[in-house]
mmCIF file of C-alpha atoms and ligand atoms in Angstrom:
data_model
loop_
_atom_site.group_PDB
_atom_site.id
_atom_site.type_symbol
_atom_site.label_atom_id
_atom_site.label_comp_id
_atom_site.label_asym_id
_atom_site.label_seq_id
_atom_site.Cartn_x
_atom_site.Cartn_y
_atom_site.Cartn_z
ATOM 1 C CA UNK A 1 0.000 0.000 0.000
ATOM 2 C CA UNK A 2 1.533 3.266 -1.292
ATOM 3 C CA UNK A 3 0.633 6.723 0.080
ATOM 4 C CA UNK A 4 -2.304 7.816 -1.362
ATOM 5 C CA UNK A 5 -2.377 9.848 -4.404
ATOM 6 C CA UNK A 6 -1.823 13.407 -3.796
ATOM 7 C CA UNK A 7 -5.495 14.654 -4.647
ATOM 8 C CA UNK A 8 -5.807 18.630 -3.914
ATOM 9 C CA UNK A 9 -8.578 19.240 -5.929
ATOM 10 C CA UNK A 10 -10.706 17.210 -3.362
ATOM 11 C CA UNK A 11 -10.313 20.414 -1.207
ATOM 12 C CA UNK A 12 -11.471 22.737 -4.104
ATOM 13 C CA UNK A 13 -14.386 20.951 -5.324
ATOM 14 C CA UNK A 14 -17.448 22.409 -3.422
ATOM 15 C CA UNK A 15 -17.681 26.079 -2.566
ATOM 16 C CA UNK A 16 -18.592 24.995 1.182
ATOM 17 C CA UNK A 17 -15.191 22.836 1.895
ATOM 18 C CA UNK A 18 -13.118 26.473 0.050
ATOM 19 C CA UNK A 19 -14.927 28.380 2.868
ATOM 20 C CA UNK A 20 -13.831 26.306 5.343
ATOM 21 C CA UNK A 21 -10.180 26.062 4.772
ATOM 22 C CA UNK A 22 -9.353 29.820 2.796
ATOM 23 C CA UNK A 23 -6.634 31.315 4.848
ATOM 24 C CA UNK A 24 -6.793 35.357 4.440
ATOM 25 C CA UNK A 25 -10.276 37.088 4.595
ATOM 26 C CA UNK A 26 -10.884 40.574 3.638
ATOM 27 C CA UNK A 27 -13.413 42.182 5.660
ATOM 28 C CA UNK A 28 -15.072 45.528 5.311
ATOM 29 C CA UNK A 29 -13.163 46.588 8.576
ATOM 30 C CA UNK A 30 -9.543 46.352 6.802
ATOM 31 C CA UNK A 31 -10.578 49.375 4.603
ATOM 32 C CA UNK A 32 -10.193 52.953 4.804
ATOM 33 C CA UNK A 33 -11.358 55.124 2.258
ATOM 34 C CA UNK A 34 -9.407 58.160 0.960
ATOM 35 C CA UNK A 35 -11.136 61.552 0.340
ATOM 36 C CA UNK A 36 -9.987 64.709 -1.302
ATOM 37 C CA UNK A 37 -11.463 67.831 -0.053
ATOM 38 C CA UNK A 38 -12.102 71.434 -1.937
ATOM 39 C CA UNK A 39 -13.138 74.648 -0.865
ATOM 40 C CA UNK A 40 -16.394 75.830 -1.581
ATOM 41 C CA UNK A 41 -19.763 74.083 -1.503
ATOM 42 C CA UNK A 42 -22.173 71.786 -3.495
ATOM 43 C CA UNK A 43 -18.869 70.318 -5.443
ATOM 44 C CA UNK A 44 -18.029 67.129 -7.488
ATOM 45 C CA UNK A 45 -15.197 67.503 -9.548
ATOM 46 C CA UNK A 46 -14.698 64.026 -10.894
ATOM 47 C CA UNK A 47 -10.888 63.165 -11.616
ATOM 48 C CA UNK A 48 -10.635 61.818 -14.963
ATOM 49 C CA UNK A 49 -7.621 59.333 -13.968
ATOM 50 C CA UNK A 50 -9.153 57.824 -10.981
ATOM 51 C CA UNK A 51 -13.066 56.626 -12.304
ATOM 52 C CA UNK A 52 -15.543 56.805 -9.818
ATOM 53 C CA UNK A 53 -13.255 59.159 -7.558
ATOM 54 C CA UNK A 54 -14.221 62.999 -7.024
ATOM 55 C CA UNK A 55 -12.966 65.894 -5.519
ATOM 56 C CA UNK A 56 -15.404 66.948 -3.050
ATOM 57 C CA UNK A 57 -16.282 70.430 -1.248
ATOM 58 C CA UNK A 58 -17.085 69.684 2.629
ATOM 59 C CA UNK A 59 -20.460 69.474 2.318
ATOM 60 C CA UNK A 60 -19.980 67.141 -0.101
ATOM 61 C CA UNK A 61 -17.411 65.704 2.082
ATOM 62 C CA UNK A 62 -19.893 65.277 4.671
ATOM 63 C CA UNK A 63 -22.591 63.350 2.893
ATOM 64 C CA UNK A 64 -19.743 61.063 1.430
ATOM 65 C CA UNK A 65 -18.504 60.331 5.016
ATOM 66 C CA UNK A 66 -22.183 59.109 5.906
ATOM 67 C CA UNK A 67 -22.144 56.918 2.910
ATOM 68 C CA UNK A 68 -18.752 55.164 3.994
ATOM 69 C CA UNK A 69 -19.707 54.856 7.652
ATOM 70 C CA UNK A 70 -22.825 53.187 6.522
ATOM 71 C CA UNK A 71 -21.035 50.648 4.780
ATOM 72 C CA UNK A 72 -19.236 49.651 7.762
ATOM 73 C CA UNK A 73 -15.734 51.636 6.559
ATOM 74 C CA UNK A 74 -14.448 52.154 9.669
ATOM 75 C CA UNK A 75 -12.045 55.174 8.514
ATOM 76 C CA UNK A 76 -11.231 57.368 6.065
ATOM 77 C CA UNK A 77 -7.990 59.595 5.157
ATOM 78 C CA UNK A 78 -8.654 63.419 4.667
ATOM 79 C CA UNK A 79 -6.305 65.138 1.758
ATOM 80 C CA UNK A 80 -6.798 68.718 0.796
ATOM 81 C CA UNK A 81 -6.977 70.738 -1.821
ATOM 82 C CA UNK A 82 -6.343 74.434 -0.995
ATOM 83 C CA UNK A 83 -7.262 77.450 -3.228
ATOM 84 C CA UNK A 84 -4.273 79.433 -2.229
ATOM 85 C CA UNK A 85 -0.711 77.775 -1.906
ATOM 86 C CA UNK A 86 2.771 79.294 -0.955
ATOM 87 C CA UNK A 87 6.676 78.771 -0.413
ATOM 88 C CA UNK A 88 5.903 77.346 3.121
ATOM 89 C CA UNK A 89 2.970 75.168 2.504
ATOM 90 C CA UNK A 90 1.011 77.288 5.087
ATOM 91 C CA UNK A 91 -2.724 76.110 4.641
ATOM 92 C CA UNK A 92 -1.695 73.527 6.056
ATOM 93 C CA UNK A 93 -1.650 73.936 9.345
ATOM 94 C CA UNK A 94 -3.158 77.589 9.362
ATOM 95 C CA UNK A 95 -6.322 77.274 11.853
ATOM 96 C CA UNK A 96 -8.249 78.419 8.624
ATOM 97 C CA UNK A 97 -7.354 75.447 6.189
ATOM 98 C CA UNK A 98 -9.499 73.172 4.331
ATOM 99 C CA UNK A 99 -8.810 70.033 6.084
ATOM 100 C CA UNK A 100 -9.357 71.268 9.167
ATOM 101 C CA UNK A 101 -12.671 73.086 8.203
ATOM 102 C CA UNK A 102 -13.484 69.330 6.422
ATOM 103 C CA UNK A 103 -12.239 67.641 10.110
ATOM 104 C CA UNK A 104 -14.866 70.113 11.754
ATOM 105 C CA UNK A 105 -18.022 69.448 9.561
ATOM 106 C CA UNK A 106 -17.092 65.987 9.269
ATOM 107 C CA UNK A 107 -16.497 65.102 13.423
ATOM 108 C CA UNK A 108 -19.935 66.822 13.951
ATOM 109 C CA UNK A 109 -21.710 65.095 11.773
ATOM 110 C CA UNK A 110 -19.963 61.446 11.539
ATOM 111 C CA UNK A 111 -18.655 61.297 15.043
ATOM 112 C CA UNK A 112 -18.207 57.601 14.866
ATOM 113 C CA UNK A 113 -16.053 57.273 11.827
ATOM 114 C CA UNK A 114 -12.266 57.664 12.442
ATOM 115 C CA UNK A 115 -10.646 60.433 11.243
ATOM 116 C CA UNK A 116 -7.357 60.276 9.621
ATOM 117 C CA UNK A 117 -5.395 62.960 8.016
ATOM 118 C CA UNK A 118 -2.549 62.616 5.340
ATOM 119 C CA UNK A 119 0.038 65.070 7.222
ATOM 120 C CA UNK A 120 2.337 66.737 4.218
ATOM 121 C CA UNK A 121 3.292 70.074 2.451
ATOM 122 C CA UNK A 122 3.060 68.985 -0.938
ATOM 123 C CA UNK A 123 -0.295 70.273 -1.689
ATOM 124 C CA UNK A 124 -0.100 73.328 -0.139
ATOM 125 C CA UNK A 125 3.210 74.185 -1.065
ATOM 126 C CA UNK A 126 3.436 76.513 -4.655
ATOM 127 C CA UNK A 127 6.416 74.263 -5.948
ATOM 128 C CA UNK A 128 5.008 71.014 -5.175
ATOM 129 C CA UNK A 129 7.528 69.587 -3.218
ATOM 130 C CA UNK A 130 6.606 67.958 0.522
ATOM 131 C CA UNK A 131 8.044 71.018 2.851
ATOM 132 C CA UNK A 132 9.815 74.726 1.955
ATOM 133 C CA UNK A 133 12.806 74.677 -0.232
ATOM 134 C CA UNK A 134 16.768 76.087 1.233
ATOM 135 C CA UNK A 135 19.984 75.994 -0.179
ATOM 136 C CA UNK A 136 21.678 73.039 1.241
ATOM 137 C CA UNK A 137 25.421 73.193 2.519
ATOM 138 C CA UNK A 138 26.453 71.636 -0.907
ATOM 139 C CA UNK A 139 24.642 75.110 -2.353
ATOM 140 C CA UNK A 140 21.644 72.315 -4.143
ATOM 141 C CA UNK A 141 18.116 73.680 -3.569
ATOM 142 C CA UNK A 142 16.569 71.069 -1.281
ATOM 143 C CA UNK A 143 13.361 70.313 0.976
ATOM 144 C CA UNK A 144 14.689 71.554 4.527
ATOM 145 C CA UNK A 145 13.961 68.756 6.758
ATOM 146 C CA UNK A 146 14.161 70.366 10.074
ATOM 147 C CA UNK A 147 12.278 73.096 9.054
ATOM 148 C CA UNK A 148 9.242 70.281 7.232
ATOM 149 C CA UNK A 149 9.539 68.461 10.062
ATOM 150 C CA UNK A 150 8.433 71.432 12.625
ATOM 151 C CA UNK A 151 5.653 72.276 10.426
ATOM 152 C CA UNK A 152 4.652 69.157 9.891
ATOM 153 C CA UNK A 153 4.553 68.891 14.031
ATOM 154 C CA UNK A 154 2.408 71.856 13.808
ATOM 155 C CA UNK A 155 -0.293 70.869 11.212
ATOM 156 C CA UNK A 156 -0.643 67.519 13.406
ATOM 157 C CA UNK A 157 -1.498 69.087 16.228
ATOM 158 C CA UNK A 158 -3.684 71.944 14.534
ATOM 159 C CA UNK A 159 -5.677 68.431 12.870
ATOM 160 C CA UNK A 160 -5.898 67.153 16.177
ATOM 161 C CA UNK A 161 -7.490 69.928 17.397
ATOM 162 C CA UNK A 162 -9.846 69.976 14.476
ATOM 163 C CA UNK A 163 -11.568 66.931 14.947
ATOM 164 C CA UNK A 164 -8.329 64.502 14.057
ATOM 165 C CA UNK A 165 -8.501 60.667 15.612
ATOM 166 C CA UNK A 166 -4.678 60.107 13.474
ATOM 167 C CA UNK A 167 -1.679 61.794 11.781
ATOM 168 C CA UNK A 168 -0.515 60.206 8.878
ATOM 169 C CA UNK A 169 2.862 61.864 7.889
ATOM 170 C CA UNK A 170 3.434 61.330 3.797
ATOM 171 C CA UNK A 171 6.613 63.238 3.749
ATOM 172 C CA UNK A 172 9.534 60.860 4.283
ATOM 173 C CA UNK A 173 11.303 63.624 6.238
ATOM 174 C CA UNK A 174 13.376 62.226 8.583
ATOM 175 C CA UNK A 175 12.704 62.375 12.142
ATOM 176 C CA UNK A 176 9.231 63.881 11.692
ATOM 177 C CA UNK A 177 7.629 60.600 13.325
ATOM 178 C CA UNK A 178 9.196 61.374 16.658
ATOM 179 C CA UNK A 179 8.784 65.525 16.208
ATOM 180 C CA UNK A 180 5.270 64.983 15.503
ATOM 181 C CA UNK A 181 4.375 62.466 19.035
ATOM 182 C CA UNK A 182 6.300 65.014 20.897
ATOM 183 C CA UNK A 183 4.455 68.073 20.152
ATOM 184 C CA UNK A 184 0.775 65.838 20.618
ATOM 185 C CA UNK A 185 1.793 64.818 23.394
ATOM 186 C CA UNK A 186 3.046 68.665 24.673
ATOM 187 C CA UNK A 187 -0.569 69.504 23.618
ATOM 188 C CA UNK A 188 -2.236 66.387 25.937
ATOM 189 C CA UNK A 189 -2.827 64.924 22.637
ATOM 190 C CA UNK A 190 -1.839 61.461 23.538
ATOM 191 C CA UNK A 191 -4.994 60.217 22.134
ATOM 192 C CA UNK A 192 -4.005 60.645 18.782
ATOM 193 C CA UNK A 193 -2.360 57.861 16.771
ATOM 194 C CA UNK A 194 0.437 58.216 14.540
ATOM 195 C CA UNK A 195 0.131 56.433 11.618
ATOM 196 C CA UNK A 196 3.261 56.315 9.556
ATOM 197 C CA UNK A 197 3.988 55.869 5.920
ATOM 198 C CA UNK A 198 6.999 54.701 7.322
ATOM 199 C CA UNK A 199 8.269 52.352 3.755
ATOM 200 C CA UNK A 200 7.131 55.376 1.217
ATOM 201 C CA UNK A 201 9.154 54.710 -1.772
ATOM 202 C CA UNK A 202 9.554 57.074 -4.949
ATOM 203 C CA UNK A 203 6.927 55.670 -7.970
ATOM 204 C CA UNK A 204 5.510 56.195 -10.997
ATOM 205 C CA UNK A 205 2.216 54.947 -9.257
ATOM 206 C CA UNK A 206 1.446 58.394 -7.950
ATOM 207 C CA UNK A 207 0.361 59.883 -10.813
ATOM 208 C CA UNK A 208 -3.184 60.149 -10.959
ATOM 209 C CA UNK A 209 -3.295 61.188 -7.430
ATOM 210 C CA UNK A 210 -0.805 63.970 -8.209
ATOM 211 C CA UNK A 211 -3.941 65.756 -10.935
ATOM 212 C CA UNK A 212 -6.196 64.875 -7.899
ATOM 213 C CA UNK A 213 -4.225 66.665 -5.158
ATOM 214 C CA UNK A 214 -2.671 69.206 -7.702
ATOM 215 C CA UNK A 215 0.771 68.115 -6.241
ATOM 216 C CA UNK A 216 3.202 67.514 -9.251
ATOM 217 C CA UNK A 217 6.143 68.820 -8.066
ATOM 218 C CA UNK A 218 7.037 72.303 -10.520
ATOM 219 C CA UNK A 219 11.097 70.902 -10.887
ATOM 220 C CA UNK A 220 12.755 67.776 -10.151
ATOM 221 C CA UNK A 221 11.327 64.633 -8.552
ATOM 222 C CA UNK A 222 11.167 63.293 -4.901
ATOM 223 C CA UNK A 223 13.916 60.718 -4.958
ATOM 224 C CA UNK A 224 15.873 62.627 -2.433
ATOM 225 C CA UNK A 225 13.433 61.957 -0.218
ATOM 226 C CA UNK A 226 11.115 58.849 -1.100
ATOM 227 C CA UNK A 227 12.927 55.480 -1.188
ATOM 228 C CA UNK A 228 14.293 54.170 -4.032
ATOM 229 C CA UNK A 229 11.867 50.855 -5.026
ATOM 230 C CA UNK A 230 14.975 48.898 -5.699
ATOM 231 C CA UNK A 231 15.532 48.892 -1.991
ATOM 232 C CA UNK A 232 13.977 46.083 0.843
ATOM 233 C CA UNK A 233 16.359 46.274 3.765
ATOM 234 C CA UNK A 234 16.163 50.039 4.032
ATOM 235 C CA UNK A 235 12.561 49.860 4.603
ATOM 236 C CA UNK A 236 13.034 47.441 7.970
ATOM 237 C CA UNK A 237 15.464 50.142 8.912
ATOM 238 C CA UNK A 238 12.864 53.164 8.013
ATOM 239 C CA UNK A 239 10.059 51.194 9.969
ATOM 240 C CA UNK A 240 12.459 50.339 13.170
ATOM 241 C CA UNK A 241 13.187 53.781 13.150
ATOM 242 C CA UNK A 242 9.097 55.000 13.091
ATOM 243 C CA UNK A 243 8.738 52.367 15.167
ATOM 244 C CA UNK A 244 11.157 53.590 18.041
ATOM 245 C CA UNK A 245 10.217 57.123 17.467
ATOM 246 C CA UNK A 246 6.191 56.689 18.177
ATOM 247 C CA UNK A 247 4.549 54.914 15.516
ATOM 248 C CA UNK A 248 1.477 52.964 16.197
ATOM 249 C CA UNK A 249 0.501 52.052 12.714
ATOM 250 C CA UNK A 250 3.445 51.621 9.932
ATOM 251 C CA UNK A 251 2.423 52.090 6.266
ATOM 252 C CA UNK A 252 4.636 50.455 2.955
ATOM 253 C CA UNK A 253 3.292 52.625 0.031
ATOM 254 C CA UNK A 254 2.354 51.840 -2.924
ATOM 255 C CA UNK A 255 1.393 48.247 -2.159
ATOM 256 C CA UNK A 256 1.234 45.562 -5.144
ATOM 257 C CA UNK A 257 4.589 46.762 -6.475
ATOM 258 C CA UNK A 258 5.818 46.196 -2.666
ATOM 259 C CA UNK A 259 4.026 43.182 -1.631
ATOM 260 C CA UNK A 260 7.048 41.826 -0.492
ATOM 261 C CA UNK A 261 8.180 44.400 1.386
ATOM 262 C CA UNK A 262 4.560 44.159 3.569
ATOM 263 C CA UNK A 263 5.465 40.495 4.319
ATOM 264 C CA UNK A 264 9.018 41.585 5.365
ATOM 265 C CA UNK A 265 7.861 44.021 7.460
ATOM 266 C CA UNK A 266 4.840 41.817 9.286
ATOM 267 C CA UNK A 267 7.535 38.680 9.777
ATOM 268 C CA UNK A 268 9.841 41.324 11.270
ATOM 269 C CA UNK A 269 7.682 43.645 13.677
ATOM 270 C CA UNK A 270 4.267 41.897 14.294
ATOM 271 C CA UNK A 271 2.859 45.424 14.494
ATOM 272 C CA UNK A 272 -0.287 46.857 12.652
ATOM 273 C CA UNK A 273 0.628 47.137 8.966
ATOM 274 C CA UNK A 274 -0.924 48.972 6.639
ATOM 275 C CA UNK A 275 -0.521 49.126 2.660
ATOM 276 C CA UNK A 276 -1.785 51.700 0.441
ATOM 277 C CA UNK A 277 -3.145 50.412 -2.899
ATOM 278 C CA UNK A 278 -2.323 53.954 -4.693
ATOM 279 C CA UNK A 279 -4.498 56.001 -6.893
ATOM 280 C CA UNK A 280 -2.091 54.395 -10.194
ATOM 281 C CA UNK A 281 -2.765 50.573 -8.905
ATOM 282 C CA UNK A 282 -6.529 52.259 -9.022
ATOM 283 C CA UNK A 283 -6.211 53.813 -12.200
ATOM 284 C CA UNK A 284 -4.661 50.834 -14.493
ATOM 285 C CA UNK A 285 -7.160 48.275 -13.257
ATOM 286 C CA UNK A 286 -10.356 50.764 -13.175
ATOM 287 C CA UNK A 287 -9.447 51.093 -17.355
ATOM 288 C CA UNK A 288 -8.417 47.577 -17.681
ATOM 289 C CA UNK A 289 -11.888 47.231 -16.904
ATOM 290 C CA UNK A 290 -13.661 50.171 -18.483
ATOM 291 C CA UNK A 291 -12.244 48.257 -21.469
ATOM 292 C CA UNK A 292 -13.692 45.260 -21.189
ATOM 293 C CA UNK A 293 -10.251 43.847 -20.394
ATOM 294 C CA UNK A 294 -10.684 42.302 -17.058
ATOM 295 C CA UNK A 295 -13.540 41.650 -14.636
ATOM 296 C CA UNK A 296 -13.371 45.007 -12.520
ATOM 297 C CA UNK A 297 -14.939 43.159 -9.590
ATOM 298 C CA UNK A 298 -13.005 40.187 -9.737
ATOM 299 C CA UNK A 299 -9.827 42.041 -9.981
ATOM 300 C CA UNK A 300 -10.562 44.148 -7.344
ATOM 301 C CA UNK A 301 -10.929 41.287 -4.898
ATOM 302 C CA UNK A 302 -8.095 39.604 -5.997
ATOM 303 C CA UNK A 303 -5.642 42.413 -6.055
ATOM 304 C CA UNK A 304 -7.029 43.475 -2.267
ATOM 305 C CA UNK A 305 -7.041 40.059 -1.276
ATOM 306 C CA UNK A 306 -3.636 39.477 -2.052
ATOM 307 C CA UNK A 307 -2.281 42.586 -0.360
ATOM 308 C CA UNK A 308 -3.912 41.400 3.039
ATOM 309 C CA UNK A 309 -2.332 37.662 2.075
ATOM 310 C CA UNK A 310 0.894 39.937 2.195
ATOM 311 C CA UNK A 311 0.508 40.855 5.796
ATOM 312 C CA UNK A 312 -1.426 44.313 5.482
ATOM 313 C CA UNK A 313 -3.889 44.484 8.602
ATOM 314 C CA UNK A 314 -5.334 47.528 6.998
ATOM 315 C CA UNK A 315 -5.949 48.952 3.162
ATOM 316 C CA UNK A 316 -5.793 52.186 1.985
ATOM 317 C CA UNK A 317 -7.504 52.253 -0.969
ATOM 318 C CA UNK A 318 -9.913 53.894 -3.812
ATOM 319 C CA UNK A 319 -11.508 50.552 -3.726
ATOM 320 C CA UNK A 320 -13.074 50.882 0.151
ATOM 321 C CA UNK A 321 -16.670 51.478 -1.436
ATOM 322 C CA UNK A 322 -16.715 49.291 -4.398
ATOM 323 C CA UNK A 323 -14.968 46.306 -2.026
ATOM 324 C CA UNK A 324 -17.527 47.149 0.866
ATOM 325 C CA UNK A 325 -20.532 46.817 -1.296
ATOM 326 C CA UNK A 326 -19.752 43.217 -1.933
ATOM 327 C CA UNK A 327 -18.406 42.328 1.382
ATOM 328 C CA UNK A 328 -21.544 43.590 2.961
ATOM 329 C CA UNK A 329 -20.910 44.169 7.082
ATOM 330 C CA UNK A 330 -22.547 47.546 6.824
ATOM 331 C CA UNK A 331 -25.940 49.462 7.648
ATOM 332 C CA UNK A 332 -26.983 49.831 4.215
HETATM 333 C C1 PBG B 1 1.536 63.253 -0.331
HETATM 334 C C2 PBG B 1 0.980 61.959 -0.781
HETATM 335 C C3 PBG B 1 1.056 61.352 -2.031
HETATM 336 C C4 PBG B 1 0.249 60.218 -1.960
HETATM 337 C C5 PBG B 1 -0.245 60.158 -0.664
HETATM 338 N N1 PBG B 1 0.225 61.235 0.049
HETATM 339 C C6 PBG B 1 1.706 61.786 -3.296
HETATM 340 C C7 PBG B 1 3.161 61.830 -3.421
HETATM 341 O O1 PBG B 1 3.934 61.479 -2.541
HETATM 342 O O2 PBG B 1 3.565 62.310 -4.485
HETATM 343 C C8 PBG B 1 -0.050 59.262 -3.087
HETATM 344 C C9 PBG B 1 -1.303 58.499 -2.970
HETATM 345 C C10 PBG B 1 -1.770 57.857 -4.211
HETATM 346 O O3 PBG B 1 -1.097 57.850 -5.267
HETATM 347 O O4 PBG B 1 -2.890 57.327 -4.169
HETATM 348 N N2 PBG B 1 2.856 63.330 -0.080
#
């Protein structure tokens, strides 16, 4: 008597034995849904690279947030859009802003969805890059970190203030992790979470969000400053260091190029992991589909389902809405 045939497919035959043994689930509470906020009312400024994705004026902002809390999203992540911009970035974290106008309305009238707020320069800033621009001591026109990293400190707090539940520095200055726990905490902040996009690397997959936020930088790229996607190890060492400096949540960014780096980073830390599936992993599969070139709903699953297969606790991702509606979990 030999061992028995290896038979697999005996596991895959009926739907009921593939629901008993599938190993990753995606659930409605993994998602959190990013928004892009305008100033002014009663607008819907659909982005043409990102289908099915708007800018929105807070109002609008508002009405969305009761849509995604209905589905059972638990969060979403707030990015503005201001009407004026400058050499510091200065809307912000000026009390005035449009996030933190968005973080009011929103907090009043969605108190029990979390708040998070992408914490950066680069679309307030009149050149586009993520904080204000000094000679370096090499004489090179650079982002000053120390300088981005105060402000950045400030605009958390201001956020927290607002309405804020999390900080979610985008930046990829260095130290601004620790600068920003520091001054939340000096504020009796210690509520607030930070959540870090701690393994943010420098990729093509930005671009749609970039005519979405109006954030293309006017010269030059960020590759001083994001990581360089050839690079693994350096993102352990850019996570320990978030880690040690405050971090509650760390984020790898974008994810399906970086899948790997998500498992890495689980294996290594066992701490909550997030992975944004950015607005160009959105865009190529939304007009895959559009042209009849792949199942959009199928895809969908199977791209978010693999990036919580990775390790990813939680998703960022254009896809929160479309995913929740067939995961169900919600009020609706
Ligand atoms: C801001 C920021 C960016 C994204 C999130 N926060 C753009 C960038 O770094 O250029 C990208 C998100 C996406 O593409 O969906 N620094």
């Amino acid at each position: 008597m030999g061992f028995p045939d290896y038979r697999p497919r005996r596991l895959r035959k009926h739907e009921n034995f593939r629901r008993m043994i599938r190993e990753t689930r995606l659930s409605v509470d993994n998602l959190i849904m990013p928004l892009f906020v305008v100033p002014g009312t009663k607008i819907t400024n659909p982005v043409k690279s990102m289908p099915g994705i708007a800018q929105l004026s807070v109002d609008r902002a508002v009405d969305e947030c009761r849509a995604i809390r209905d589905l059972g999203i638990p969060a979403v992540i707030l990015f503005g859009i201001p009407d004026k911009k400058d050499g510091a970035g200065s809307g912000a974290y000026s009390d005035t802003g449009i996030i933190q106008q968005a973080l009011r309305a929103i907090k009043a009238a969605v108190s029990d969805l979390v708040l998070i707020t992408d914490v950066c320069l680069c679309e307030y800033t009149d050149h586009g890059h993520c904080g204000p621009l000094a000679k370096g001591p090499d004489g090179r026109t650079d982002v000053d970190n120390d300088r981005t990293v105060a402000l950045l400190a400030r605009a958390a707090c201001v956020y927290a203030e607002a309405g804020a539940d999390a900080a979610a520095p985008s930046d990829m200055m260095d130290g601004r992790v620790g600068a920003i726990r520091a001054a939340l905490d000096a504020a009796r902040r210690t509520d607030v979470l930070v959540v870090s996009y701690a393994a943010k690397y420098a990729s093509a997959f930005y671009g749609p969000f970039r005519e979405a936020a109006g954030s293309t930088p006017s010269f030059g790229d960020r590759r001083g400053y994001q990581m360089d996607p050839a690079n693994a190890d350096e993102a352990l060492r850019e996570v320990a260091a978030d880690l040690a400096e405050g971090a509650d949540i760390v984020m790898v960014k974008p994810a399906l190029p970086f899948l790997d780096i998500v498992r890495r980073v689980k294996d290594r830390f066992g701490v909550p992991v997030a992975a944004y599936n950015v607005s160009g992993e959105y865009a190529m599969l939304k007009a895959a589909a559009q042209n009849g070139w792949l199942d959009g709903d199928r895809a969908m699953m199977e791209v978010l389902t693999s990036i919580r297969r990775a390790g990813a606790d939680i998703l960022l991702t254009y896809f929160a809405k479309d995913a929740a509606r067939i995961l169900g979990g919600g009020r609706a």
